[in-house]
Amino acid sequence: MIARHTIVNVGYRSTNYWVVSAGNSRLLVDIGWPGTMAAMRARLDRIGIPLNEIRYALATHYHMDHAGLAQEFKRAGVPLLVLETQTAAIPLMKAHMKPRDHYVEITLHDNANISFAESRGVLAKIGIAGEILPTPGHSDDSVSLLLDDGSAFTGDLTHPALAGEDNGPVVAASWERLRNRGAKRVYPGHGPIRPMPTLVAEAR
Ligand SMILES: [Zn+2]
C-alpha cells in the first residue's frame, strides 16, 4: 500500500510551516519565528491540529524564521529531530537574536539526533514514507524532507538560477540530489508550492 499524506501550511509572517500528516501522526517542518508560540498555537488550533499529534519537529535549517520555536515545542512535548549536519548550527542561532525577539535557546542534550541514513526508518515509525536529505547551499546545515510521493520540503534552498557564483555548484548539487531521489514538487520555506526547477544543468 502506498502511504498517503496530507500536507497543510500553518505558516505566518511570510514563512511556511508545513504539517505533514499520516492520519493523526504528524511532522512539523519548520518551527516558527522566535517569540510567536501563541500565534503558532492559534494557527494549529484553527486548523484542528492538536500539539500532541505532532510527533517531531524538523527545522530545514537553523535560521530564526525556521527554528525559532524549537525549544518551546520541546517543552510542549514535541521532540526536535536534528540531522547530523545541523548540530553545529544550533548554538549559533542565539548570536542573531535580540532580547525583543524572545528567543528561547535550544538545548543540545535532549534532541532526537539522527543521521540521514537513519531518517527513513525514523519517519516510517511515525507512518511517513520518505527520507531527509542534506541539501546545503543556502546554509551548510540545510536539509530537505523528501516524501516518496515526490513532495520536497526544501526550506530556503536557493533557486539554481539565483545562486551566486560562490555557492552555485553546491546549490545545483542539492537540487540534483533531490531530483535523483524522485522530487517532483517543491514546498518551499517562503512562497507558493512550485514544480522542481528545470534549469539545474544550465545553472552550473
Ligand atoms: Zn534561512
Tab-separated table of C-alpha atoms and ligand atoms in Angstrom:
chain	number	residue	atom	x	y	z
A	1	MET	CA	0.000	0.000	0.000
A	2	ILE	CA	1.251	3.454	-0.824
A	3	ALA	CA	1.071	5.724	2.196
A	4	ARG	CA	-0.954	8.858	1.616
A	5	HIS	CA	-0.086	12.007	3.382
A	6	THR	CA	-1.847	15.276	3.812
A	7	ILE	CA	0.151	18.498	3.775
A	8	VAL	CA	-1.083	21.688	5.432
A	9	ASN	CA	0.632	25.059	5.644
A	10	VAL	CA	0.296	26.622	9.111
A	11	GLY	CA	2.682	29.456	8.260
A	12	TYR	CA	2.552	33.150	9.058
A	13	ARG	CA	4.713	36.242	8.589
A	14	SER	CA	5.736	35.243	5.043
A	15	THR	CA	7.125	31.900	6.174
A	16	ASN	CA	5.659	28.478	5.522
A	17	TYR	CA	5.402	25.891	8.276
A	18	TRP	CA	4.269	22.593	6.870
A	19	VAL	CA	2.417	19.901	8.776
A	20	VAL	CA	2.807	16.540	7.058
A	21	SER	CA	0.304	14.025	8.368
A	22	ALA	CA	-0.244	10.315	8.106
A	23	GLY	CA	-3.670	10.208	9.705
A	24	ASN	CA	-3.208	11.683	13.181
A	25	SER	CA	0.547	11.166	13.171
A	26	ARG	CA	2.192	14.416	12.178
A	27	LEU	CA	5.534	16.006	11.440
A	28	LEU	CA	6.076	19.784	11.588
A	29	VAL	CA	8.559	21.050	9.004
A	30	ASP	CA	9.996	24.389	10.144
A	31	ILE	CA	9.235	25.712	13.533
A	32	GLY	CA	8.122	29.347	13.725
A	33	TRP	CA	9.640	32.725	14.432
A	34	PRO	CA	11.023	33.246	17.953
A	35	GLY	CA	8.522	34.664	20.407
A	36	THR	CA	5.475	33.578	18.390
A	37	MET	CA	4.320	30.418	20.163
A	38	ALA	CA	0.867	31.941	20.777
A	39	ALA	CA	0.443	32.694	17.072
A	40	MET	CA	1.630	29.229	16.132
A	41	ARG	CA	-0.721	27.557	18.616
A	42	ALA	CA	-3.601	29.667	17.309
A	43	ARG	CA	-2.857	28.564	13.746
A	44	LEU	CA	-2.698	24.904	14.760
A	45	ASP	CA	-5.923	25.239	16.787
A	46	ARG	CA	-7.815	26.877	13.930
A	47	ILE	CA	-6.779	24.129	11.528
A	48	GLY	CA	-7.577	21.443	14.088
A	49	ILE	CA	-4.117	20.041	14.751
A	50	PRO	CA	-3.563	19.153	18.426
A	51	LEU	CA	0.033	19.652	19.578
A	52	ASN	CA	0.144	16.135	20.959
A	53	GLU	CA	-0.354	14.688	17.474
A	54	ILE	CA	2.891	16.280	16.269
A	55	ARG	CA	5.435	13.504	16.690
A	56	TYR	CA	8.519	15.506	15.684
A	57	ALA	CA	9.518	18.996	14.666
A	58	LEU	CA	12.168	19.335	11.953
A	59	ALA	CA	13.947	22.567	11.005
A	60	THR	CA	15.141	22.708	7.394
A	61	HIS	CA	17.944	24.878	8.814
A	62	TYR	CA	18.709	26.858	11.925
A	63	HIS	CA	17.763	30.391	10.947
A	64	MET	CA	15.371	32.308	13.185
A	65	ASP	CA	12.331	32.151	10.935
A	66	HIS	CA	12.668	28.368	10.569
A	67	ALA	CA	13.650	27.170	14.028
A	68	GLY	CA	12.650	29.985	16.391
A	69	LEU	CA	10.158	27.949	18.427
A	70	ALA	CA	12.048	24.666	18.592
A	71	GLN	CA	12.649	24.817	22.341
A	72	GLU	CA	9.040	25.810	23.092
A	73	PHE	CA	7.822	22.850	21.044
A	74	LYS	CA	10.151	20.573	23.005
A	75	ARG	CA	8.714	21.940	26.256
A	76	ALA	CA	5.262	21.208	24.881
A	77	GLY	CA	6.291	17.591	24.310
A	78	VAL	CA	7.315	17.655	20.643
A	79	PRO	CA	10.824	16.213	20.170
A	80	LEU	CA	13.236	18.060	17.887
A	81	LEU	CA	14.628	15.965	15.046
A	82	VAL	CA	18.213	17.076	14.375
A	83	LEU	CA	20.265	15.793	11.456
A	84	GLU	CA	23.971	15.142	11.657
A	85	THR	CA	24.886	18.289	9.691
A	86	GLN	CA	22.764	20.526	11.900
A	87	THR	CA	24.118	20.147	15.424
A	88	ALA	CA	26.885	22.726	14.978
A	89	ALA	CA	24.446	25.351	13.663
A	90	ILE	CA	22.086	25.296	16.648
A	91	PRO	CA	24.278	27.194	19.150
A	92	LEU	CA	24.986	29.868	16.521
A	93	MET	CA	21.340	30.926	16.382
A	94	LYS	CA	21.404	32.949	19.569
A	95	ALA	CA	24.076	35.267	18.178
A	96	HIS	CA	21.475	36.714	15.785
A	97	MET	CA	18.785	37.214	18.406
A	98	LYS	CA	17.916	40.392	20.251
A	99	PRO	CA	16.142	40.466	23.631
A	100	ARG	CA	12.950	41.674	21.979
A	101	ASP	CA	12.878	38.514	19.838
A	102	HIS	CA	12.096	36.476	22.997
A	103	TYR	CA	14.078	33.578	21.612
A	104	VAL	CA	14.263	30.536	23.887
A	105	GLU	CA	17.673	28.959	23.412
A	106	ILE	CA	17.645	25.408	22.085
A	107	THR	CA	19.334	22.949	24.415
A	108	LEU	CA	21.509	20.291	22.824
A	109	HIS	CA	21.336	17.362	25.243
A	110	ASP	CA	17.685	16.445	24.704
A	111	ASN	CA	17.186	16.376	20.941
A	112	ALA	CA	16.462	13.420	18.680
A	113	ASN	CA	19.802	13.342	16.871
A	114	ILE	CA	19.824	11.141	13.782
A	115	SER	CA	21.866	10.551	10.643
A	116	PHE	CA	20.473	10.954	7.139
A	117	ALA	CA	20.770	7.169	6.737
A	118	GLU	CA	18.518	6.680	9.755
A	119	SER	CA	15.885	9.182	8.641
A	120	ARG	CA	13.750	6.805	6.571
A	121	GLY	CA	13.376	4.383	9.450
A	122	VAL	CA	12.580	7.152	11.947
A	123	LEU	CA	9.915	8.591	9.647
A	124	ALA	CA	8.466	5.146	8.935
A	125	LYS	CA	7.868	4.685	12.666
A	126	ILE	CA	5.502	7.665	12.598
A	127	GLY	CA	3.846	6.455	9.395
A	128	ILE	CA	5.568	8.823	6.991
A	129	ALA	CA	7.107	7.370	3.825
A	130	GLY	CA	10.142	9.433	2.912
A	131	GLU	CA	13.628	10.478	3.889
A	132	ILE	CA	15.661	13.508	4.863
A	133	LEU	CA	18.491	14.576	2.584
A	134	PRO	CA	21.369	17.008	3.005
A	135	THR	CA	20.705	19.987	0.714
A	136	PRO	CA	23.336	22.616	1.551
A	137	GLY	CA	23.633	25.844	-0.414
A	138	HIS	CA	21.572	28.443	1.419
A	139	SER	CA	23.423	27.265	4.536
A	140	ASP	CA	25.650	24.326	5.390
A	141	ASP	CA	23.049	22.888	7.744
A	142	SER	CA	20.158	22.962	5.247
A	143	VAL	CA	18.241	19.706	4.821
A	144	SER	CA	15.141	18.720	2.861
A	145	LEU	CA	12.350	16.312	3.652
A	146	LEU	CA	11.506	14.261	0.575
A	147	LEU	CA	8.343	12.172	0.648
A	148	ASP	CA	8.111	9.083	-1.533
A	149	ASP	CA	5.302	10.771	-3.491
A	150	GLY	CA	7.794	13.370	-4.738
A	151	SER	CA	6.933	16.215	-2.361
A	152	ALA	CA	10.137	18.014	-1.369
A	153	PHE	CA	10.306	20.436	1.562
A	154	THR	CA	13.354	22.480	0.718
A	155	GLY	CA	13.392	25.349	3.215
A	156	ASP	CA	15.423	28.197	1.737
A	157	LEU	CA	17.381	26.194	-0.821
A	158	THR	CA	18.173	28.823	-3.449
A	159	HIS	CA	16.644	28.504	-6.908
A	160	PRO	CA	19.517	27.345	-9.132
A	161	ALA	CA	19.109	30.342	-11.444
A	162	LEU	CA	19.549	32.697	-8.478
A	163	ALA	CA	22.522	31.013	-6.810
A	164	GLY	CA	25.690	33.104	-6.781
A	165	GLU	CA	28.985	32.018	-8.270
A	166	ASP	CA	30.311	31.032	-4.859
A	167	ASN	CA	27.563	28.616	-3.854
A	168	GLY	CA	26.178	27.781	-7.327
A	169	PRO	CA	27.750	24.327	-7.583
A	170	VAL	CA	26.632	23.383	-4.048
A	171	VAL	CA	23.082	24.555	-4.762
A	172	ALA	CA	22.997	22.710	-8.098
A	173	ALA	CA	24.232	19.510	-6.451
A	174	SER	CA	21.491	19.758	-3.812
A	175	TRP	CA	18.763	20.139	-6.465
A	176	GLU	CA	20.265	17.263	-8.388
A	177	ARG	CA	20.263	15.075	-5.287
A	178	LEU	CA	16.562	15.847	-4.802
A	179	ARG	CA	15.767	15.175	-8.446
A	180	ASN	CA	17.701	11.895	-8.462
A	181	ARG	CA	15.766	10.740	-5.404
A	182	GLY	CA	12.419	11.469	-7.072
A	183	ALA	CA	11.467	15.038	-6.109
A	184	LYS	CA	8.593	16.409	-8.193
A	185	ARG	CA	7.059	19.315	-6.268
A	186	VAL	CA	8.708	21.900	-4.083
A	187	TYR	CA	7.196	23.050	-0.787
A	188	PRO	CA	9.493	25.973	-0.017
A	189	GLY	CA	10.073	27.925	3.171
A	190	HIS	CA	8.677	31.047	1.553
A	191	GLY	CA	6.210	31.474	-1.319
A	192	PRO	CA	3.903	29.076	-3.133
A	193	ILE	CA	4.235	25.382	-3.940
A	194	ARG	CA	6.100	25.088	-7.238
A	195	PRO	CA	7.416	22.497	-9.669
A	196	MET	CA	11.011	21.330	-9.461
A	197	PRO	CA	13.307	23.823	-11.202
A	198	THR	CA	14.244	22.674	-14.685
A	199	LEU	CA	17.410	24.706	-15.203
A	200	VAL	CA	19.714	22.774	-12.904
A	201	ALA	CA	22.175	21.810	-15.620
A	202	GLU	CA	22.295	25.294	-17.173
A	203	ALA	CA	22.780	26.940	-13.795
A	204	ARG	CA	26.142	25.291	-13.277
B	1	ZN	ZN	17.440	30.846	6.005
